[in-house]
């Protein structure tokens, strides 16, 4: 952690963060800066934050359900586990219901503002777990109605993509890679609500895969990983492992597009786990002595797969002048983007292609209310999707991000040169 992230983290813990400010935003601030309350409930985090036009986070609060779900998944509810990567939607919904009021109140009180002071309320309405989105939307609409405030519906992945602009001055267009528990997306951000979709996962997301591998390896029984998210636990134990002990075939090598696939890789990892359990005479549910090597090898294969698809996206964007080589930037966000090993691989490919590489601090890569409030500010400034009437507003479990040009990418069939990935 560098001194900047350290001080950011410290100030966040105190509720107030001195975020760097944009010059354009500074001008707006000289009048009275507008404030947006952001509310996030799309998955297993209940988050709220107040952010002003200059990008200052006045206060935030977050209730994380991870430990509850970790305990529940140890008792196995297979239907939900396979579909939602360890989160049991009705349980998540109930926890959001129990916590949303307190989380919003805390964010407001730490900020020292009342709902009356807000310019708008921004809330994640898509994509995500339907039951969970419903809690945030219902609560927000009550506030909007009671205080007569404008409402800004937020696309969760757009929020992840724009978070970087809260802390760095990144101009459009930029290449963005979103890696989370529910998504894997490569896109070009051309404007606040203007994205070109280059590729996405055709099955599960990398976070989902890493969570499943972590569960299959019983990493929650590892003394150092008990309350860690699966992907984080994989990263943690992999530090002591050797990825060369097991070689997993990198997915989709023969498909020259920017799509991703992780479920085949997950099956390969499972097979190795079963084989090692036999060899070590260990029952499923117990820790393998070689768990760290399997974790390292799985993480390595995930990293190489992600890096190769991102490399092709860079070449495609430069070839078609979608991004200028003079100020090309790769932004990576989402929970899995806090993985240092994957970041290192992406840094190598960015350096090799003349792209600046930017990633929000880990705290802002995972779900939080700040990113939703900031997306609200971006939309407020651009006058995009700020609603004074909320009739007919619905949540949507699935929602594409931008215009899909993935077929066009595939038609180009760009060959990615070999890169030495000494991560
Ligand atoms: O973006 P996020 O907080 O929620 C979703 O929208 O999905 O991402 C959560 C995902 C989980 O799958 C979690 O295991 C993964 O991010 N994750 C990590 C790390 N920290 C969280 N994966 C790999 N390495 C990490 N350090
Ligand atoms: Zn997310």
Coordinates of C-alpha atoms and ligand atoms in Angstrom, one line a residue:
X1 CA 0.0 0.0 0.0
X2 CA 1.5 3.3 -1.0
X3 CA 1.3 6.5 1.1
X4 CA -1.6 7.8 -1.0
X5 CA -3.8 4.6 -0.5
X6 CA -2.7 4.5 3.1
X7 CA -4.0 8.0 3.8
X8 CA -7.1 7.4 1.8
X9 CA -7.8 4.2 3.7
X10 CA -7.2 6.0 7.0
X11 CA -9.5 8.9 6.1
X12 CA -12.1 6.5 4.8
X13 CA -12.1 4.6 8.1
X14 CA -12.7 8.0 9.8
X15 CA -15.6 8.5 7.5
X16 CA -14.2 11.4 5.6
X17 CA -11.9 11.0 2.7
X18 CA -9.8 13.8 1.0
X19 CA -10.2 12.6 -2.6
X20 CA -8.2 14.3 -5.3
X21 CA -10.4 16.7 -7.2
X22 CA -11.0 17.3 -10.9
X23 CA -10.3 20.7 -12.4
X24 CA -13.7 20.8 -14.1
X25 CA -15.3 19.7 -10.9
X26 CA -13.4 22.4 -8.9
X27 CA -15.1 25.1 -11.0
X28 CA -18.5 23.6 -10.2
X29 CA -17.5 23.5 -6.6
X30 CA -17.1 27.3 -6.4
X31 CA -20.9 27.5 -6.6
X32 CA -22.4 25.2 -4.0
X33 CA -21.3 21.6 -4.8
X34 CA -24.2 19.3 -5.4
X35 CA -24.4 16.2 -3.3
X36 CA -25.6 12.7 -4.3
X37 CA -26.5 9.8 -2.0
X38 CA -25.6 6.5 -3.6
X39 CA -27.2 3.2 -2.5
X40 CA -25.9 -0.3 -3.5
X41 CA -27.7 -3.6 -2.8
X42 CA -27.1 -5.6 -6.0
X43 CA -25.3 -8.5 -4.4
X44 CA -24.0 -9.2 -0.8
X45 CA -23.0 -5.7 0.3
X46 CA -25.3 -3.0 1.6
X47 CA -23.5 0.2 0.8
X48 CA -24.3 3.9 1.0
X49 CA -22.3 7.1 0.6
X50 CA -22.5 10.8 0.0
X51 CA -20.3 12.2 -2.6
X52 CA -20.1 15.8 -3.9
X53 CA -19.5 17.2 -7.4
X54 CA -15.7 17.7 -6.8
X55 CA -15.4 14.0 -6.0
X56 CA -15.1 14.4 -2.2
X57 CA -16.5 11.5 -0.3
X58 CA -18.3 13.1 2.6
X59 CA -19.1 9.8 4.3
X60 CA -19.9 6.2 3.6
X61 CA -21.1 3.1 5.3
X62 CA -21.0 -0.6 4.3
X63 CA -22.5 -3.7 5.7
X64 CA -20.8 -6.8 4.3
X65 CA -22.7 -10.1 4.4
X66 CA -19.7 -12.3 3.4
X67 CA -19.3 -14.1 6.7
X68 CA -22.9 -15.1 6.9
X69 CA -22.8 -16.5 3.4
X70 CA -19.5 -18.3 4.1
X71 CA -21.1 -20.0 7.0
X72 CA -24.3 -20.9 5.1
X73 CA -22.4 -22.3 2.1
X74 CA -20.5 -24.6 4.4
X75 CA -23.9 -26.3 5.2
X76 CA -24.4 -26.5 1.4
X77 CA -27.5 -25.4 -0.5
X78 CA -26.5 -26.7 -3.8
X79 CA -29.2 -25.1 -6.0
X80 CA -28.1 -21.5 -5.0
X81 CA -24.4 -22.3 -4.7
X82 CA -24.1 -23.3 -8.3
X83 CA -26.1 -20.4 -9.5
X84 CA -24.9 -17.5 -7.4
X85 CA -21.4 -18.4 -6.3
X86 CA -22.1 -19.0 -2.6
X87 CA -24.7 -16.3 -2.0
X88 CA -28.2 -17.4 -1.0
X89 CA -30.5 -14.8 -2.5
X90 CA -33.4 -14.9 0.1
X91 CA -30.8 -14.7 2.9
X92 CA -29.0 -11.8 1.2
X93 CA -32.4 -10.1 0.7
X94 CA -33.3 -10.4 4.3
X95 CA -29.9 -9.0 5.4
X96 CA -30.3 -6.0 3.0
X97 CA -33.7 -5.4 4.6
X98 CA -32.3 -5.6 8.1
X99 CA -29.4 -3.2 7.3
X100 CA -30.3 -0.7 4.7
X101 CA -31.9 1.9 7.0
X102 CA -28.9 1.8 9.4
X103 CA -26.4 2.0 6.5
X104 CA -28.0 5.0 4.9
X105 CA -28.5 6.8 8.2
X106 CA -24.8 6.2 9.0
X107 CA -23.6 7.5 5.7
X108 CA -25.7 10.6 6.0
X109 CA -24.7 11.2 9.7
X110 CA -21.0 10.8 9.0
X111 CA -21.4 13.2 6.1
X112 CA -23.2 15.7 8.3
X113 CA -25.9 16.2 5.7
X114 CA -29.6 15.5 5.7
X115 CA -31.7 14.1 2.8
X116 CA -32.9 17.6 2.2
X117 CA -29.4 18.7 1.3
X118 CA -29.1 16.2 -1.5
X119 CA -29.3 17.1 -5.2
X120 CA -30.4 13.5 -6.0
X121 CA -30.4 9.9 -4.9
X122 CA -28.6 7.3 -7.1
X123 CA -29.3 3.6 -6.7
X124 CA -28.2 0.4 -8.4
X125 CA -31.2 -1.0 -10.3
X126 CA -29.3 -3.4 -12.7
X127 CA -27.8 -6.0 -13.1
X128 CA -27.7 -8.1 -9.9
X129 CA -29.7 -10.5 -7.8
X130 CA -33.3 -9.5 -8.3
X131 CA -34.3 -10.0 -4.7
X132 CA -31.5 -7.8 -3.5
X133 CA -31.9 -5.0 -6.1
X134 CA -35.5 -4.8 -5.1
X135 CA -34.6 -3.9 -1.5
X136 CA -32.4 -1.0 -2.5
X137 CA -34.9 0.3 -5.1
X138 CA -37.9 0.1 -2.8
X139 CA -36.1 1.9 0.0
X140 CA -34.7 4.6 -2.4
X141 CA -38.1 5.2 -4.0
X142 CA -39.6 5.8 -0.5
X143 CA -36.9 8.4 0.2
X144 CA -37.3 10.0 -3.2
X145 CA -41.1 10.3 -2.7
X146 CA -40.9 11.5 0.9
X147 CA -38.2 14.2 0.2
X148 CA -39.2 15.0 -3.4
X149 CA -35.7 14.3 -4.8
X150 CA -34.6 13.4 -8.3
X151 CA -33.7 9.7 -8.8
X152 CA -30.8 8.4 -10.8
X153 CA -31.0 4.7 -11.7
X154 CA -27.5 3.2 -11.8
X155 CA -26.1 0.3 -13.9
X156 CA -23.8 -1.5 -11.5
X157 CA -21.1 -2.3 -14.1
X158 CA -21.1 1.3 -15.4
X159 CA -20.4 2.4 -11.8
X160 CA -17.5 0.0 -11.5
X161 CA -16.1 1.3 -14.8
X162 CA -16.4 5.0 -13.8
X163 CA -15.0 4.7 -10.3
X164 CA -11.5 5.4 -11.5
X165 CA -12.6 8.9 -12.5
X166 CA -13.3 9.7 -8.8
X167 CA -9.6 9.4 -8.0
X168 CA -7.7 9.9 -11.3
X169 CA -8.2 12.3 -14.1
X170 CA -9.0 9.9 -16.9
X171 CA -10.6 11.2 -20.0
X172 CA -12.8 9.2 -22.4
X173 CA -12.3 7.0 -24.3
X174 CA -10.5 4.4 -22.2
X175 CA -10.4 0.6 -22.3
X176 CA -12.0 -0.9 -19.3
X177 CA -11.9 -4.5 -17.9
X178 CA -14.4 -5.4 -15.2
X179 CA -13.7 -8.5 -13.2
X180 CA -16.1 -9.4 -10.5
X181 CA -18.1 -12.2 -8.9
X182 CA -20.9 -11.9 -11.5
X183 CA -19.2 -10.4 -14.5
X184 CA -16.2 -10.4 -16.8
X185 CA -16.4 -7.6 -19.3
X186 CA -14.0 -5.9 -21.8
X187 CA -15.4 -2.6 -23.0
X188 CA -14.5 0.9 -24.3
X189 CA -15.8 3.7 -22.1
X190 CA -16.6 6.5 -24.6
X191 CA -18.7 8.6 -22.3
X192 CA -20.6 8.4 -19.0
X193 CA -23.3 6.2 -20.5
X194 CA -21.6 5.3 -23.7
X195 CA -19.9 1.9 -23.9
X196 CA -18.7 -0.4 -26.7
X197 CA -18.8 -4.0 -25.5
X198 CA -15.8 -5.9 -26.9
X199 CA -16.3 -9.2 -25.1
X200 CA -17.6 -10.9 -21.9
X201 CA -17.7 -14.2 -20.2
X202 CA -19.7 -16.8 -22.0
X203 CA -20.3 -18.8 -18.8
X204 CA -19.3 -17.9 -15.3
X205 CA -17.3 -14.9 -14.0
X206 CA -13.7 -15.2 -12.7
X207 CA -14.7 -14.3 -9.1
X208 CA -17.4 -17.0 -9.2
X209 CA -14.8 -19.5 -10.4
X210 CA -12.3 -18.5 -7.7
X211 CA -15.0 -18.6 -5.0
X212 CA -16.0 -22.1 -6.1
X213 CA -12.3 -23.3 -6.2
X214 CA -11.8 -21.8 -2.8
X215 CA -14.8 -23.6 -1.4
X216 CA -13.8 -26.9 -3.0
X217 CA -10.4 -26.5 -1.4
X218 CA -12.1 -25.7 1.9
X219 CA -9.9 -22.6 2.3
X220 CA -12.4 -21.2 4.9
X221 CA -10.8 -23.8 7.2
X222 CA -7.4 -22.3 6.6
X223 CA -6.5 -20.4 9.8
X224 CA -5.5 -17.3 7.8
X225 CA -8.5 -17.2 5.4
X226 CA -11.5 -17.8 7.6
X227 CA -13.4 -14.7 6.8
X228 CA -11.9 -13.9 3.4
X229 CA -13.8 -13.8 0.1
X230 CA -12.9 -16.9 -2.0
X231 CA -10.8 -15.0 -4.5
X232 CA -8.9 -13.3 -1.8
X233 CA -8.3 -16.6 0.0
X234 CA -6.9 -18.0 -3.3
X235 CA -4.6 -15.1 -3.7
X236 CA -3.5 -15.3 -0.1
X237 CA -2.6 -19.0 -0.1
X238 CA -1.2 -18.9 -3.7
X239 CA 1.6 -16.5 -2.4
X240 CA 3.2 -19.5 -0.7
X241 CA 2.5 -21.9 -3.6
X242 CA 4.1 -22.8 -6.9
X243 CA 1.9 -22.6 -10.0
X244 CA 4.3 -24.8 -12.0
X245 CA 3.2 -27.8 -10.0
X246 CA 0.0 -28.1 -12.0
X247 CA -0.5 -26.8 -15.6
X248 CA -4.0 -25.9 -16.6
X249 CA -4.8 -25.3 -20.2
X250 CA -5.6 -21.6 -20.8
X251 CA -9.2 -21.4 -22.0
X252 CA -10.4 -20.4 -25.5
X253 CA -6.9 -20.2 -27.1
X254 CA -8.4 -21.0 -30.5
X255 CA -11.0 -18.4 -30.4
X256 CA -9.6 -15.1 -31.5
X257 CA -12.1 -12.9 -29.8
X258 CA -12.3 -11.0 -26.5
X259 CA -14.8 -13.4 -24.8
X260 CA -13.9 -15.3 -21.7
X261 CA -14.7 -18.7 -20.2
X262 CA -14.0 -20.0 -16.7
X263 CA -16.2 -23.0 -16.1
X264 CA -14.0 -25.4 -18.1
X265 CA -11.0 -24.3 -16.2
X266 CA -13.0 -24.7 -12.9
X267 CA -13.7 -28.4 -13.9
X268 CA -10.0 -29.0 -14.7
X269 CA -9.1 -27.6 -11.2
X270 CA -11.8 -29.8 -9.6
X271 CA -10.3 -32.9 -11.3
X272 CA -6.9 -32.1 -9.9
X273 CA -8.3 -31.6 -6.4
X274 CA -10.1 -35.0 -6.6
X275 CA -6.9 -36.7 -7.7
X276 CA -4.8 -35.0 -5.0
X277 CA -7.3 -36.0 -2.4
X278 CA -7.0 -39.6 -3.4
X279 CA -3.2 -39.3 -3.4
X280 CA -3.0 -37.7 0.0
X281 CA -5.8 -39.8 1.5
X282 CA -7.8 -36.7 2.4
X283 CA -11.6 -36.5 2.5
X284 CA -13.5 -33.7 0.6
X285 CA -13.9 -30.9 3.1
X286 CA -10.5 -31.3 4.6
X287 CA -7.5 -29.1 3.7
X288 CA -5.0 -30.6 1.2
X289 CA -1.3 -30.0 1.9
X290 CA -0.9 -28.9 -1.7
X291 CA -3.8 -26.5 -1.7
X292 CA -1.4 -23.6 -2.1
X293 CA 0.0 -25.0 -5.3
X294 CA -3.4 -25.7 -6.8
X295 CA -4.5 -22.2 -5.8
X296 CA -1.4 -20.7 -7.4
X297 CA -1.9 -22.7 -10.6
X298 CA -5.6 -21.8 -10.9
X299 CA -4.8 -18.1 -10.2
X300 CA -2.1 -18.2 -12.9
X301 CA -4.4 -19.7 -15.5
X302 CA -7.1 -17.1 -14.7
X303 CA -4.5 -14.4 -15.0
X304 CA -3.0 -15.6 -18.3
X305 CA -6.5 -16.0 -19.8
X306 CA -7.6 -12.5 -18.7
X307 CA -4.3 -10.9 -19.9
X308 CA -4.5 -12.5 -23.4
X309 CA -8.0 -11.3 -24.0
X310 CA -7.1 -7.8 -22.8
X311 CA -4.1 -7.8 -25.1
X312 CA -6.3 -8.5 -28.1
X313 CA -8.7 -5.7 -27.0
X314 CA -5.8 -3.3 -26.9
X315 CA -4.7 -4.3 -30.4
X316 CA -8.3 -4.0 -31.7
X317 CA -8.8 -0.5 -30.3
X318 CA -5.5 0.8 -31.7
X319 CA -6.1 -0.8 -35.1
X320 CA -9.5 0.8 -35.5
X321 CA -8.4 4.1 -33.9
X322 CA -11.1 3.7 -31.2
X323 CA -8.4 4.7 -28.7
X324 CA -5.4 6.9 -29.6
X325 CA -2.0 5.4 -28.9
X326 CA -1.0 8.8 -27.5
X327 CA -3.2 8.6 -24.5
X328 CA -4.3 5.0 -24.3
X329 CA -5.4 3.9 -20.9
X330 CA -6.5 0.5 -19.5
X331 CA -8.7 0.7 -16.4
X332 CA -9.4 -2.4 -14.4
X333 CA -12.1 -2.6 -11.7
X334 CA -14.5 -5.0 -9.9
X335 CA -13.7 -7.3 -6.9
X336 CA -11.3 -9.6 -8.7
X337 CA -9.3 -6.5 -9.8
X338 CA -8.0 -6.2 -6.3
X339 CA -5.9 -9.3 -7.0
X340 CA -2.3 -8.3 -7.2
X341 CA -1.2 -11.2 -9.3
X342 CA -3.7 -10.5 -12.0
X343 CA -2.9 -6.8 -11.8
X344 CA 0.8 -7.6 -12.4
X345 CA 0.0 -9.5 -15.6
X346 CA -2.2 -6.6 -16.8
X347 CA 0.6 -4.1 -16.0
X348 CA 3.0 -6.1 -18.2
X349 CA 0.6 -6.2 -21.2
X350 CA -0.2 -2.5 -20.7
X351 CA 3.5 -1.5 -20.6
X352 CA 4.2 -3.6 -23.7
X353 CA 1.4 -1.8 -25.7
X354 CA 1.9 1.7 -24.4
X355 CA -1.2 1.8 -22.3
X356 CA -1.3 3.6 -18.9
X357 CA -2.6 1.1 -16.4
X358 CA -5.0 2.3 -13.7
X359 CA -6.9 0.5 -11.0
X360 CA -8.9 1.9 -8.1
X361 CA -7.6 1.0 -4.6
X362 CA -8.9 -2.5 -3.6
X363 CA -11.4 -0.9 -1.2
X364 CA -13.1 0.7 -4.2
X365 CA -12.8 -2.3 -6.5
X366 CA -15.2 -4.4 -4.5
X367 CA -18.9 -3.3 -4.2
X368 CA -19.5 -0.1 -2.2
X369 CA -21.8 2.9 -2.0
X370 CA -19.2 5.4 -3.1
X371 CA -19.0 4.1 -6.7
X372 CA -22.8 4.4 -7.0
X373 CA -22.9 8.0 -5.6
X374 CA -20.0 8.9 -7.9
X375 CA -21.9 7.5 -10.9
X376 CA -24.8 9.6 -9.8
X377 CA -22.5 12.7 -9.8
X378 CA -21.2 11.8 -13.3
X379 CA -24.8 11.5 -14.6
X380 CA -25.9 14.7 -12.8
X381 CA -23.1 16.6 -14.4
X382 CA -23.8 15.1 -17.8
X383 CA -27.5 15.5 -17.3
X384 CA -28.1 11.9 -18.2
X385 CA -30.9 9.8 -16.7
X386 CA -31.8 12.1 -13.8
X387 CA -35.5 11.4 -13.2
X388 CA -38.1 13.6 -11.6
X389 CA -40.8 11.0 -12.1
X390 CA -40.1 7.4 -11.1
X391 CA -43.3 5.8 -12.5
X392 CA -42.5 2.5 -14.1
X393 CA -39.0 2.2 -12.7
X394 CA -38.0 -1.5 -12.3
X395 CA -34.9 -3.4 -11.3
X396 CA -33.4 -5.8 -13.9
X397 CA -31.4 -8.9 -13.0
X398 CA -29.6 -8.8 -16.3
X399 CA -28.6 -5.8 -18.3
X400 CA -26.0 -5.4 -21.1
X401 CA -23.4 -2.7 -20.9
X402 CA -23.3 -0.6 -24.0
X403 CA -23.3 -1.6 -27.7
X404 CA -22.2 -5.1 -28.4
X405 CA -19.4 -5.1 -31.1
X406 CA -18.0 -8.5 -30.0
X407 CA -18.8 -10.1 -33.4
X408 CA -16.8 -7.4 -35.1
X409 CA -13.9 -8.2 -32.8
X410 CA -14.2 -11.9 -33.7
X411 CA -14.3 -11.1 -37.4
X412 CA -11.0 -9.4 -37.1
X413 CA -9.5 -12.5 -35.7
X414 CA -6.4 -10.7 -34.3
X415 CA -3.5 -12.9 -33.4
X416 CA -2.0 -12.0 -30.1
X417 CA 1.8 -12.1 -30.0
X418 CA 3.4 -14.1 -27.3
X419 CA 4.3 -12.1 -24.2
X420 CA 6.7 -13.3 -21.6
X421 CA 4.5 -13.2 -18.5
X422 CA 6.9 -13.3 -15.7
X423 CA 4.4 -12.4 -13.1
Ligands
LIG1 O1 -17.3 -6.6 -7.5 P1 -17.5 -7.5 -6.3 O2 -17.3 -7.0 -4.9 O3 -19.0 -8.0 -6.3 C1 -19.6 -8.4 -7.5 O4 -20.3 -7.4 -8.1 O5 -19.5 -9.6 -7.8 O6 -16.7 -8.8 -6.5 C2 -16.7 -9.9 -5.6 C3 -15.8 -11.0 -6.1 C4 -15.8 -12.3 -5.3 O7 -15.9 -13.3 -6.2 C5 -14.5 -12.3 -4.6 O8 -14.0 -13.6 -4.4 C6 -13.6 -11.6 -5.6 O9 -14.4 -10.5 -6.1 N1 -12.4 -11.1 -4.9 C7 -11.1 -11.4 -5.3 C8 -10.2 -10.7 -4.5 N2 -11.0 -10.0 -3.6 C9 -12.3 -10.2 -3.9 N3 -10.7 -12.3 -6.3 C10 -9.4 -12.4 -6.5 N4 -8.5 -11.8 -5.7 C11 -8.8 -11.0 -4.7 N5 -7.9 -10.4 -3.9
LIG2 ZN1 -19.6 -5.4 -8.3

